[in-house]
Structure formats: structure tokens, C-alpha cells
XYZ file of C-alpha atoms in Angstrom:
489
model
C 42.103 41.921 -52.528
C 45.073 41.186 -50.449
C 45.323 38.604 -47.376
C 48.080 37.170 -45.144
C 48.181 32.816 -45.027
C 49.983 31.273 -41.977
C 51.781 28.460 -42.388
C 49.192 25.530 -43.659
C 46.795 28.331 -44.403
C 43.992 27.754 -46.858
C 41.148 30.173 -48.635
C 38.317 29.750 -49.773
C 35.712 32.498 -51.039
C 32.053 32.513 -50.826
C 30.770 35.803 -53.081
C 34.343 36.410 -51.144
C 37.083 34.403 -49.705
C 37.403 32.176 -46.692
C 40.752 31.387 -45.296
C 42.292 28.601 -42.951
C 45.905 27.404 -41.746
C 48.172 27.085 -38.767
C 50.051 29.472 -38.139
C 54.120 29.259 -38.422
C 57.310 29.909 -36.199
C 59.000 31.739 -38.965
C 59.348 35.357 -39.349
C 59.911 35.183 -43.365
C 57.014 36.222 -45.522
C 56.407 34.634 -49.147
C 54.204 37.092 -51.206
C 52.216 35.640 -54.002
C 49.790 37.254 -56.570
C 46.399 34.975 -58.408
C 45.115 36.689 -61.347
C 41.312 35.379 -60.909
C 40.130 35.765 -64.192
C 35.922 35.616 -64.134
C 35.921 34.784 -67.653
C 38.465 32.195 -67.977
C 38.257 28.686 -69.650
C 36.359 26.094 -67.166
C 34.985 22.873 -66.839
C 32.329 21.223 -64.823
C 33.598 20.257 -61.001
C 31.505 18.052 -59.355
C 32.506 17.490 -55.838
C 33.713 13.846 -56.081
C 35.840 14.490 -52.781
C 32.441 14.544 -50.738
C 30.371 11.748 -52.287
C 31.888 9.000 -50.240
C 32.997 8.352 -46.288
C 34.183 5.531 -44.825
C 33.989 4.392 -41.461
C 34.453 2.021 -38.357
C 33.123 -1.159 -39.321
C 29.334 -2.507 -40.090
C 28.438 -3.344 -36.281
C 29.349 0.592 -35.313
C 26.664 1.826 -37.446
C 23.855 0.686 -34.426
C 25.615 3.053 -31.859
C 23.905 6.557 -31.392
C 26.972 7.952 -31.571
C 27.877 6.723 -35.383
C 24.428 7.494 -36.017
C 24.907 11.686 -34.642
C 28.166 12.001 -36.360
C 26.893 10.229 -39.564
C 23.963 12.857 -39.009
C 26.506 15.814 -38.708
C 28.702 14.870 -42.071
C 25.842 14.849 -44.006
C 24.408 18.240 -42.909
C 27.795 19.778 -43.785
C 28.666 17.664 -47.116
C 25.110 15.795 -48.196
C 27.480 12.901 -48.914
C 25.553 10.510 -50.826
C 27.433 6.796 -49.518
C 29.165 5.158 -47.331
C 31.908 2.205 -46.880
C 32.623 -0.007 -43.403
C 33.995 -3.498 -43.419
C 32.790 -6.383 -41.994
C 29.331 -6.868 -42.895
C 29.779 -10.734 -42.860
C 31.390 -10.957 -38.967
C 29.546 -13.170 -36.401
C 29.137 -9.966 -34.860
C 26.260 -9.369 -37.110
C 24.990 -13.114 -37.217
C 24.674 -13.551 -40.985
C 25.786 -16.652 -41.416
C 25.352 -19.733 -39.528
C 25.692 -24.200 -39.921
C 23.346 -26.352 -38.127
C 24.952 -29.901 -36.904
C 24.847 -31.262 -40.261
C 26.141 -28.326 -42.179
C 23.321 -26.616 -43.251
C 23.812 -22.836 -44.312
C 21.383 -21.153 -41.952
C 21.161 -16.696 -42.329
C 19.767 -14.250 -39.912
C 19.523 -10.669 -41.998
C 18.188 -8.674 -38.363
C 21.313 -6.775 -38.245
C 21.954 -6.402 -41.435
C 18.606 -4.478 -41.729
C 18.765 -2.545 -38.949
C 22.623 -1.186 -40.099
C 21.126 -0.498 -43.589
C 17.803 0.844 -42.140
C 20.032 3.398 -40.276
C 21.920 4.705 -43.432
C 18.857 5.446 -45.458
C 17.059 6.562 -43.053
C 19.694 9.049 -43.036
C 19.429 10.113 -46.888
C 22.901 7.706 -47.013
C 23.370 4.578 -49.097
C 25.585 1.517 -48.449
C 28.694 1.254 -50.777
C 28.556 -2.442 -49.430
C 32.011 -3.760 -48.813
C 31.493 -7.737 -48.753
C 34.190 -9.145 -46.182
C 34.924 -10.932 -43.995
C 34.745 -14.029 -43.806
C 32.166 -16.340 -41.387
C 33.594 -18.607 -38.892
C 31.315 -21.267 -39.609
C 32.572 -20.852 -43.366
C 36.137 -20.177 -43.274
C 38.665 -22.607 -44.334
C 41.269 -21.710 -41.957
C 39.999 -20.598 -38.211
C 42.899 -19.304 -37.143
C 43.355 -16.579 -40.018
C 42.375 -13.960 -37.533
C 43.365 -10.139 -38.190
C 45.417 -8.563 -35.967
C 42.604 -5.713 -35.305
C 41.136 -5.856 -32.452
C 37.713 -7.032 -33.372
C 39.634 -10.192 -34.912
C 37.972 -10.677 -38.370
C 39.088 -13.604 -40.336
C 40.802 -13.007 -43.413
C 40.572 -16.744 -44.929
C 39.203 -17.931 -47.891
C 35.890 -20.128 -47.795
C 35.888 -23.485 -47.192
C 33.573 -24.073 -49.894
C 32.790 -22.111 -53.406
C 29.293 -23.072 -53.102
C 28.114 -22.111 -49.916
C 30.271 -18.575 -50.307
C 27.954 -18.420 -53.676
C 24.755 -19.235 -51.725
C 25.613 -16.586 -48.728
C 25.951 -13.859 -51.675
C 23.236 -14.733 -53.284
C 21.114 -15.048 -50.529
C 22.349 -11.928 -49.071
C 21.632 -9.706 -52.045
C 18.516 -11.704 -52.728
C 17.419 -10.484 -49.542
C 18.468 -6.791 -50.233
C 16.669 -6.380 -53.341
C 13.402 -7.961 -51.871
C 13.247 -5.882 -48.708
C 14.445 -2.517 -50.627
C 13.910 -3.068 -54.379
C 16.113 -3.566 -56.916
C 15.556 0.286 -58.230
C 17.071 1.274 -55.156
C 19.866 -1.474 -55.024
C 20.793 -0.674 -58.320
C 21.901 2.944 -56.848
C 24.865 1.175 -54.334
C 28.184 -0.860 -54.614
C 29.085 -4.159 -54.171
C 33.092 -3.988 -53.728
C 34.651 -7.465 -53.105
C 36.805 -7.850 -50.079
C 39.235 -5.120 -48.973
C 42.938 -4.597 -49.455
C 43.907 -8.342 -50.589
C 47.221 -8.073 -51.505
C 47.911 -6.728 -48.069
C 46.782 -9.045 -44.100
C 43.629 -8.698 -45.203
C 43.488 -11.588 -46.996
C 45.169 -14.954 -46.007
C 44.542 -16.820 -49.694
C 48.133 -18.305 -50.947
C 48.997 -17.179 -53.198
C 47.102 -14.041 -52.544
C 46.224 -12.327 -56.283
C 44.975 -15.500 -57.964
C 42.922 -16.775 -55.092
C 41.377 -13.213 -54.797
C 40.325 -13.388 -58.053
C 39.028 -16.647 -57.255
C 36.658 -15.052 -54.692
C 35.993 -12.187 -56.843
C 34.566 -14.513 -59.822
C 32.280 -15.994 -57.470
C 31.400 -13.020 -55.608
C 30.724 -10.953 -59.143
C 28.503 -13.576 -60.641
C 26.345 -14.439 -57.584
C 25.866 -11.007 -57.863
C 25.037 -10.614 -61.478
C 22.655 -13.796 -60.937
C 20.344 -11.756 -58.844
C 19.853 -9.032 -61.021
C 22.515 -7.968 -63.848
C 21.613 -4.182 -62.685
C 23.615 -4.316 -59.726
C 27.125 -3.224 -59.773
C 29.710 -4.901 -58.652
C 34.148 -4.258 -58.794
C 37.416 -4.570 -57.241
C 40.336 -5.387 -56.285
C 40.081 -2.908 -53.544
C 43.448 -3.179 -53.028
C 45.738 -0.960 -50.834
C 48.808 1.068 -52.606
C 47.347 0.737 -55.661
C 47.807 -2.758 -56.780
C 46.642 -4.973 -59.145
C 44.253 -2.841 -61.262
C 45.896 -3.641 -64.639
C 45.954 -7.152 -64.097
C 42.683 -7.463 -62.645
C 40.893 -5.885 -65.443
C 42.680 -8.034 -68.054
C 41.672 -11.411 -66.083
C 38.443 -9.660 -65.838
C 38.472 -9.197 -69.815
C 40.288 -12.946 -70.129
C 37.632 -14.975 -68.032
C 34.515 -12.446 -69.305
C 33.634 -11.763 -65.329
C 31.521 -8.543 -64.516
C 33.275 -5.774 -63.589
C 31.493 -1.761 -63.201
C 34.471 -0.005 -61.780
C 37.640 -0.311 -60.248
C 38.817 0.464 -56.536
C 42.148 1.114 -54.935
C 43.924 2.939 -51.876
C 46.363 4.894 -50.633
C 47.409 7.108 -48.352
C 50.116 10.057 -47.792
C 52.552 8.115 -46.170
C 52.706 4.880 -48.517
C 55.919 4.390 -49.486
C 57.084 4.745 -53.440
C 58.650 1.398 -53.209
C 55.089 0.033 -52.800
C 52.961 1.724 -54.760
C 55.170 2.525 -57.751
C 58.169 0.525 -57.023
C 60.175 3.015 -57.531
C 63.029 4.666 -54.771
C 61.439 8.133 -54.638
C 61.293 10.278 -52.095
C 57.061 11.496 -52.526
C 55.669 13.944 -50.236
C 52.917 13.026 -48.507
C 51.053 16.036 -49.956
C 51.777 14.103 -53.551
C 51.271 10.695 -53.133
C 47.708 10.645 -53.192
C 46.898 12.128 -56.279
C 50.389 10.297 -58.043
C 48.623 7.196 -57.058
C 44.980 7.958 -57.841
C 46.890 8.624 -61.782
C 48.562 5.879 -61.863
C 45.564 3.588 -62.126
C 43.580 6.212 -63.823
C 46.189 5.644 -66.556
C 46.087 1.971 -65.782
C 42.602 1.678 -66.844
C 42.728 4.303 -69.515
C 45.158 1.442 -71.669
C 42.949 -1.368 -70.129
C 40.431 -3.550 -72.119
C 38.105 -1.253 -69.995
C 39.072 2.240 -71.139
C 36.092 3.910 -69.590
C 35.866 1.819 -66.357
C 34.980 4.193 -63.688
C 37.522 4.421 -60.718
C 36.434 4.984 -57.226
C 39.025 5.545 -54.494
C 37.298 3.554 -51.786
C 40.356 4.618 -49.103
C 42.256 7.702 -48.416
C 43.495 10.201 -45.886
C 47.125 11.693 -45.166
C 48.584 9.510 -42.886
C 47.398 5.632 -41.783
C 49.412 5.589 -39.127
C 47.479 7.106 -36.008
C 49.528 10.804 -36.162
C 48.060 13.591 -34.025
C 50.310 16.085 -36.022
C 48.548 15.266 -39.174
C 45.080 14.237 -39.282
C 43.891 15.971 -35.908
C 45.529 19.325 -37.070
C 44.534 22.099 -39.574
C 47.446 20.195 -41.645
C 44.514 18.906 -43.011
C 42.925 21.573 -44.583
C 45.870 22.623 -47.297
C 45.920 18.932 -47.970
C 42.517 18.003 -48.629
C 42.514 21.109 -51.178
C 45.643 20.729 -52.517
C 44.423 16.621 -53.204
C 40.836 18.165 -54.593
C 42.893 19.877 -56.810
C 45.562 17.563 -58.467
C 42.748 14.475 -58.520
C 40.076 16.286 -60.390
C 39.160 14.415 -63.255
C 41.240 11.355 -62.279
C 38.416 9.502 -60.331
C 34.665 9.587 -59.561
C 34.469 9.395 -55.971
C 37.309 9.630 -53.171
C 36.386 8.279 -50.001
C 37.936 9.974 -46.753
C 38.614 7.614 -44.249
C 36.575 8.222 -41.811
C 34.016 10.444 -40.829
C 33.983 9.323 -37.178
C 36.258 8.535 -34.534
C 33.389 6.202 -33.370
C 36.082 3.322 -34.256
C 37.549 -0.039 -33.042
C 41.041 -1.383 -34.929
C 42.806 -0.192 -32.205
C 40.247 -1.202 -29.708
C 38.279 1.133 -27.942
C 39.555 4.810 -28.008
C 40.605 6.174 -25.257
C 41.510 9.310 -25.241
C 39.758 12.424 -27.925
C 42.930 13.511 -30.681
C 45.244 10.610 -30.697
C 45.661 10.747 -34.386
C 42.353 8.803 -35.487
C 41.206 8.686 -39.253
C 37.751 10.934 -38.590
C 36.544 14.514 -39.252
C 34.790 13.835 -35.853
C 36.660 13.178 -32.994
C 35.235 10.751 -29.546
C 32.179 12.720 -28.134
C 31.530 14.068 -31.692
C 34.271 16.930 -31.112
C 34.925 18.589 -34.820
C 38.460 18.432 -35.816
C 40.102 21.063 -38.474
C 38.937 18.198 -41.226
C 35.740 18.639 -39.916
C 35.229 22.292 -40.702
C 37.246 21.981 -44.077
C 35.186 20.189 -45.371
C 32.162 22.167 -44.359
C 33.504 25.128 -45.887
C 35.124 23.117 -49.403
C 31.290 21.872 -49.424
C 30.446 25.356 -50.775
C 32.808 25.436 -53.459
C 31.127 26.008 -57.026
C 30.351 23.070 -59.121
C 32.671 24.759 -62.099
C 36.188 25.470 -62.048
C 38.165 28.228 -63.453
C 41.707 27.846 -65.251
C 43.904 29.956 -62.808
C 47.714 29.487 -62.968
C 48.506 28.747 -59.124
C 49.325 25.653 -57.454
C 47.688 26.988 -54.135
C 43.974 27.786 -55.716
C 40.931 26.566 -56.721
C 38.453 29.248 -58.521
C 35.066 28.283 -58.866
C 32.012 29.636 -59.930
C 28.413 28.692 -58.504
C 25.098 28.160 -60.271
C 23.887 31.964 -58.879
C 27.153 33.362 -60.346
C 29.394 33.790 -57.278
C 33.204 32.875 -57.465
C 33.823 30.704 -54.380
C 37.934 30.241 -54.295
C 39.925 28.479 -52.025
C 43.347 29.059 -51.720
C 46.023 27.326 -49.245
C 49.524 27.227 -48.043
C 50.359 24.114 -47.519
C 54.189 22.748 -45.408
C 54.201 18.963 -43.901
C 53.445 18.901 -41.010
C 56.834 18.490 -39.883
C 58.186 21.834 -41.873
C 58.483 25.050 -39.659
C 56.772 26.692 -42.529
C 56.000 30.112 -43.549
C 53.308 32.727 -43.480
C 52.919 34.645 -47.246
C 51.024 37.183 -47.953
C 48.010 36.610 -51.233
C 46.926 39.214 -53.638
C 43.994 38.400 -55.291
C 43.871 40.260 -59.099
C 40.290 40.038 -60.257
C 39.463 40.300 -64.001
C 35.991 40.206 -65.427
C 34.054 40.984 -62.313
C 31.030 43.732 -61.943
C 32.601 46.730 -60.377
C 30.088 46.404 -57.058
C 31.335 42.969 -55.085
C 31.249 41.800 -51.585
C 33.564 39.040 -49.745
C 33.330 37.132 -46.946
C 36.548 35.618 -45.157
C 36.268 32.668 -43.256
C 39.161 30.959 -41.294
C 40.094 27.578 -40.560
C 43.623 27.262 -38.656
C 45.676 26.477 -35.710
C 43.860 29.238 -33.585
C 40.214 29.357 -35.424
C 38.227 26.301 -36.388
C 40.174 23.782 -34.225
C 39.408 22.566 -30.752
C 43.219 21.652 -29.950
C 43.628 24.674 -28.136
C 40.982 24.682 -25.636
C 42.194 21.113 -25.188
C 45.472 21.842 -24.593
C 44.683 24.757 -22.536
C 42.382 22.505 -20.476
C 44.639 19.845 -20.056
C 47.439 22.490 -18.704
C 44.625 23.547 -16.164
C 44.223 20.187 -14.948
C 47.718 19.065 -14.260
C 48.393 22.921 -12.802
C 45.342 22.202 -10.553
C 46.680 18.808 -9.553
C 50.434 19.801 -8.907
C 48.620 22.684 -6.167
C 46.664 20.003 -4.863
C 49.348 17.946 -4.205
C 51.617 20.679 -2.746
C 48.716 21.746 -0.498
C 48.637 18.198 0.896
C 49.804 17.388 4.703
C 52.960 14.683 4.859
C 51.036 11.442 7.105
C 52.786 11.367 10.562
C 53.677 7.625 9.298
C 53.428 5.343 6.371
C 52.755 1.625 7.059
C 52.807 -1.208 4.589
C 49.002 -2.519 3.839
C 49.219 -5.747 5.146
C 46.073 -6.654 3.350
C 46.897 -8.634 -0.464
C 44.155 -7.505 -1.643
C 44.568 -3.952 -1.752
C 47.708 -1.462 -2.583
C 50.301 -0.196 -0.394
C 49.233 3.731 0.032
């Protein structure tokens, strides 16, 4: 079998192959040959790169339009969990004082957000931040996002052990503690980063993490609960040996990163690592942190992750995304549990309030649930096989599913900066029944993306306007509006 990849371009076969990529500017043509060998060595693949989504924080999840596009990742994926921040913002009125003090909590929203997820077949991975005005020890520790969450430490242990307490209390009464045994508690997110205001910022986050774990752990010792969620990274070593040190629960470990981290701060090192590396480097890193850790088998969920934080049309709104998210399936199989993509909606407020579909925002889904290239990768890496075949490419993945079919993917993958160029695939099959059919899909620049029609319809407009314009009479005379109140024509 023998196909042509544009620049980017990714396959992936279902009793066939599918295939997806931008196209390229250059004229050169790489050919490369996969020996697909039906009988070759494998090992089981479970799709760890779909489990988990993050998203826009807690308060978003009451919108309709979370609610569709949560809807419309799960009927592609059947992702089993997902991660906002925020639960504890007055937004959601958890916490209160009265006049004298008096710890007062109001769980309305809080059931109605979680009522929503399961409702939808999707459970909480419950992020606990941030922290309540009413308990904060520093009120003007305010985030620069523009919901303005404060990022302080408590004023006081005990009432930050009460709010837990009585918060989880409250989930394992209203849902059961079978069911609550099934999510995450993760403590705080990215400390070592603005996040977290605490001085110095790794001791007083384990601080709140020893409090926060064994609140937990006091409701029911079946509930899981880990850290440090930190970004680039950080800290997992060192957390897991205080963990060890001061005998605090711990059931797994959670980190971040994303493409365009920078060596210096996730390795401290002066490399130069491609945004198509850094991922995976750092998911390894920790996966070997843990591996020599008092907590060898400590599962490790990567709770953050996506090419690029840094708002870039060019990368996550293109098909970009496609080689990466297979070429990061790929190199982080067997290194963690769960990676979760951040996000599955545009439906999203850091910023403030979007306006404007494809500027560059973390989801699969863009404003007015428009599907991006991300969107229909993953749809189509949802049917990969849930066993992988040796094969000696860097551009592949063979799998086989339970009724027998090989479902491959295979990608060619530039930065998104790179010109890029197209190569030509031939697929060698070995071990195969003579009588086989294949089905190509495509996901690229041109097929599976809406930037074109966009594009196109944005050239319409500003055509139509500029022949408006020029159609327009010249007044006989212009006069100043004397009136203040309104502007000078």
C-alpha cells in the first residue's frame, strides 16, 4: 500500500489506513517504507491519552455550552474524567464566616457542577484550589487571570481542615463513597509557579498538602488523594520523599508541561528541545523520578498538557496538532497512566471572555462548538487498537483491535514554523490474509479543519465591505457634531 503525507500529515488505518496533515510549500518529496509486520511482538495499549480532559474552570461547567461540547468529547473519545480549577472560588459559594467567624458552607453549586459531569457518564478528577476570601490569609494574593482567584495560603490550618472535610464529607454522603472512591483529589495546581503565593513556596505547599491529604484520608481512607501538581515538572522527587519522611498519604503523582517550556525550567539544562519532544522528555523524567522514589510503583498522571501555553493560532488551532498528539501517544506510552489535554472546550475565561473563534485557545472545540483539527484527531486516534505492534518507524503506530483489524496511524510531523515536506509512505504488510480492505481517512490543512471556510469567509466579508464603501456617495459637506455626547461622523 503506498500513500503521499503533506507536510504535518498523519495516518491512521481502520481494517485500512486513515491519513491527516497540512499540506507544505515545498516541492521535495521524502519517500519512506513501514514493514507492518501482523505477527510482530506487542503489548497491551490502553488509550491513556483519552482518559482525561481538562477544562475552563468549575463555574463553566453550568453553561449549556460546556455542557454540548463536554457532550461532543465524550461521544468521540468516552473519556472517563475531567479536571477544572477553582472549585473553592466565591463564585461557587462554598465557603462562608458569619460576624463572629463561624465557617458557614453552601454545597448548591457544587452539586449542580458535579450533577452535570455524571450525568454525562464523566467523573470529577477534583482539583481542590483556590482559596476562599473569607479564609485566605492574604486578600490581595489575587491571580492575574481574569476571574481573579486567590492564590494565598489559609489563614487558619483548622478551618482549611474543616472546609475539606466537610466538603468531601458531603461528597461521599450525597454520591457514596463506592462512587467517590472512583475520582481524584489533586491538591492545588502548579505551586511552584503564581499559583501559589506561600513563601517560601515548596515547604508551605507541602504544608497545605499534609492537611489537605489527611482531611481527606479522615473521611474515608478509600479515597485517593496526590500532588504536587506542579507545572514543568517540579518537585516530584522531593515531594514523595517528604511524603515517605512525614508518613502523609500519597496515591499518585501529578505534573505538567507543555511544548514550549523551556529546558532551563524543566530540566535545567541549556538545550535546545523541540516542542514535538518536550512533552514526552518531561513526562520521563518524573516517570524515572518515581521509579528511584520510596514509591517505586506510584502511579503518575499528567494532569496538564498541550503543545503550546501560549495562545498560538499556528499551533493548537491547526492540523499541527494531529502529528503531535501521535507522535506524543507514541513516545509516552508506558510512561504515565493518564495524560490530560488541556482543554476540551474553548468555553474558557483566563483571558476573559473570548472574543473571537481560533485565536490560539487550549480546546479541541473552538467558541460556538466549531471542531478544530484536534478535534477530529482525536476522534479518529479514538479507534486505534488497544494493542500495539513493534514496528521500526518513528512516524507509526500499528495496532491491532479486539476483532483482529490493524488500525495504524502514521504522521509527518515539521513545527509549525518549518516549511516542511510532503513524502511519500509505503506500507509492507507481513502476516496478513491475502483478502484485505482499507479505508483512508484524512485530517489536514484542506480536510478536517474549518480554517479554510473561515478564512475564505472572512476574505468575503472585508471584499464585500471595501465594494460597499467604494459604492458610497462623498456627503456634499462634513460638519463637526457639536453634540459631546456623540462622535464626530
Amino acid at each position: 500500500m503506498r500513500m503521499a503525507l503533506s507536510r504535518g500529515a498523519r495516518v491512521a488505518v481502520l481494517a485500512g489506513i486513515a491519513l491527516f496533515g497540512p499540506s507544505s510549500s515545498s516541492s521535495q518529496t521524502f519517500d519512506q517504507t513501514i514493514e507492518v509486520d501482523a505477527k510482530a511482538p506487542s503489548h497491551p495499549f490502553p488509550h491513556f491519552w483519552e482518559k482525561m480532559f481538562g477544562s475552563g474552570r468549575a463555574i463553566l461547567s453550568l453553561r449549556e455550552s460546556y455542557r454540548h461540547d463536554l457532550r461532543e468529547t465524550k461521544r468521540i473519545t468516552n473519556f472517563e474524567y475531567v479536571r477544572f480549577h477553582a472549585i473553592f472560588h466565591d463564585e461557587v459559594g462554598t465557603y462562608d464566616e458569619d460576624a463572629s467567624g463561624k465557617p458557614a458552607y453552601n454545597f448548591s453549586y457544587v452539586d449542580q457542577i458535579y450533577d452535570g459531569l455524571l450525568e454525562n457518564k464523566v467523573r470529577p478528577f477534583i482539583e481542590l484550589s483556590f482559596m476562599p476570601k473569607k479564609l485566605t490569609s492574604d486578600p490581595n494574593a489575587l491571580h492575574p487571570f481574569w476571574y481573579k482567584q486567590n492564590v494565598a495560603p489559609p489563614k487558619d490550618w483548622t478551618k482549611w481542615d474543616q472546609l475539606i472535610e466537610a466538603f468531601t464529607r458531603h461528597l461521599v454522603q450525597r454520591y457514596g463513597e463506592t462512587e467517590v472512591a472512583n475520582w481524584y483529589f489533586e491538591v492545588w495546581n502548579e505551586p511552584n509557579l503564581d499559583f501559589w503565593s506561600g513563601n517560601p513556596k515548596e515547604p508551605t505547599y507541602y504544608e497545605l498538602y499534609d492537611h489537605t491529604a489527611r482531611a481527606i484520608k479522615h473521611v474515608s481512607s478509600r479515597l485517593r488523594v496526590g500532588g504536587p501538581s506542579t507545572a514543568q515538572a517540579a518537585w516530584a522527587d522531593r515531594f514523595l520523599e517528604h511524603c515517605k519522611e512525614k508518613n502523609v498519604p500519597v496515591d499518585f503523582v501529578s505534573s505538567h508541561v507543555y511544548g514550549n517550556d523551556k529546558a532551563e525550567d524543566v530540566f535545567g539544562t541549556h538545550e535546545n528541545i523541540s516542542r514535538n519532544e518536550m512533552v514526552c522528555r518531561a513526562v520521563n523524567k518524573v516517570h524515572q523520578q518515581i521509579a528511584a522514589s520510596p514509591y517505586p510503583h506510584m502511579p503518575l498522571i499528567w494532569t496538564e498538557y498541550n503543545a503550546d501555553y501560549s495562545n498560538q493560532p499556528q499551533v493548537t488551532d491547526s492540523a499541527y496538532m494531529g502529528p503531535f498528539l501521535a507522535n506524543t501517544i507514541r513516545e509516552c506510552d508506558g510512561l504515565t497512566e493518564m495524560m490530560s489535554y488541556w482543554t476540551f472546550s474553548d468555553v474558557f475565561e483566563e483571558q476573559g471572555v473570548v472574543k473571537t473563534p481560533f485565536y490560539g485557545g487550549f480546546g479541541i472545540l473552538a467558541e460556538r462548538s466549531i471542531p478544530k483539527p484536534a478535534f477530529n484527531d482525536f476522534a479518529l486516534l479514538h479507534h486505534l487498537g488497544d494493542t500495539r505492534l513493534d514496528v521500526s518507524s518513528d512516524s507509526a503506530l500499528v495496532t491491532r483491535r479486539k476483532d483482529g483489524s490493524l488500525v495504524i496511524a502514521v504522521w509527518n510531523l515539521f513545527l509549525p514554523e518549518q516549511a516542511g515536506s510532503p513524502k511519500t509512505v509505503t506500507l509492507h504488510f507481513k502476516g496478513l490474509p491475502s483478502a484485505r480492505s482499507a479505508r483512508i481517512t484524512i485530517v489536514d490543512k484542506e480536510r478536517g479543519s474549518p480554517l479554510p471556510a473561515y478564512d475564505k469567509l472572512g476574505r468575503l466579508n472585508r471584499q464585500r465591505l471595501r465594494k460597499s464603501k467604494s459604492c458610497e456617495r462623498p456627503p456634499r459637506s462634513r460638519r463637526l457634531n457639536s453634540n459631546p455626547s456623540r462622535t464626530a461622523p
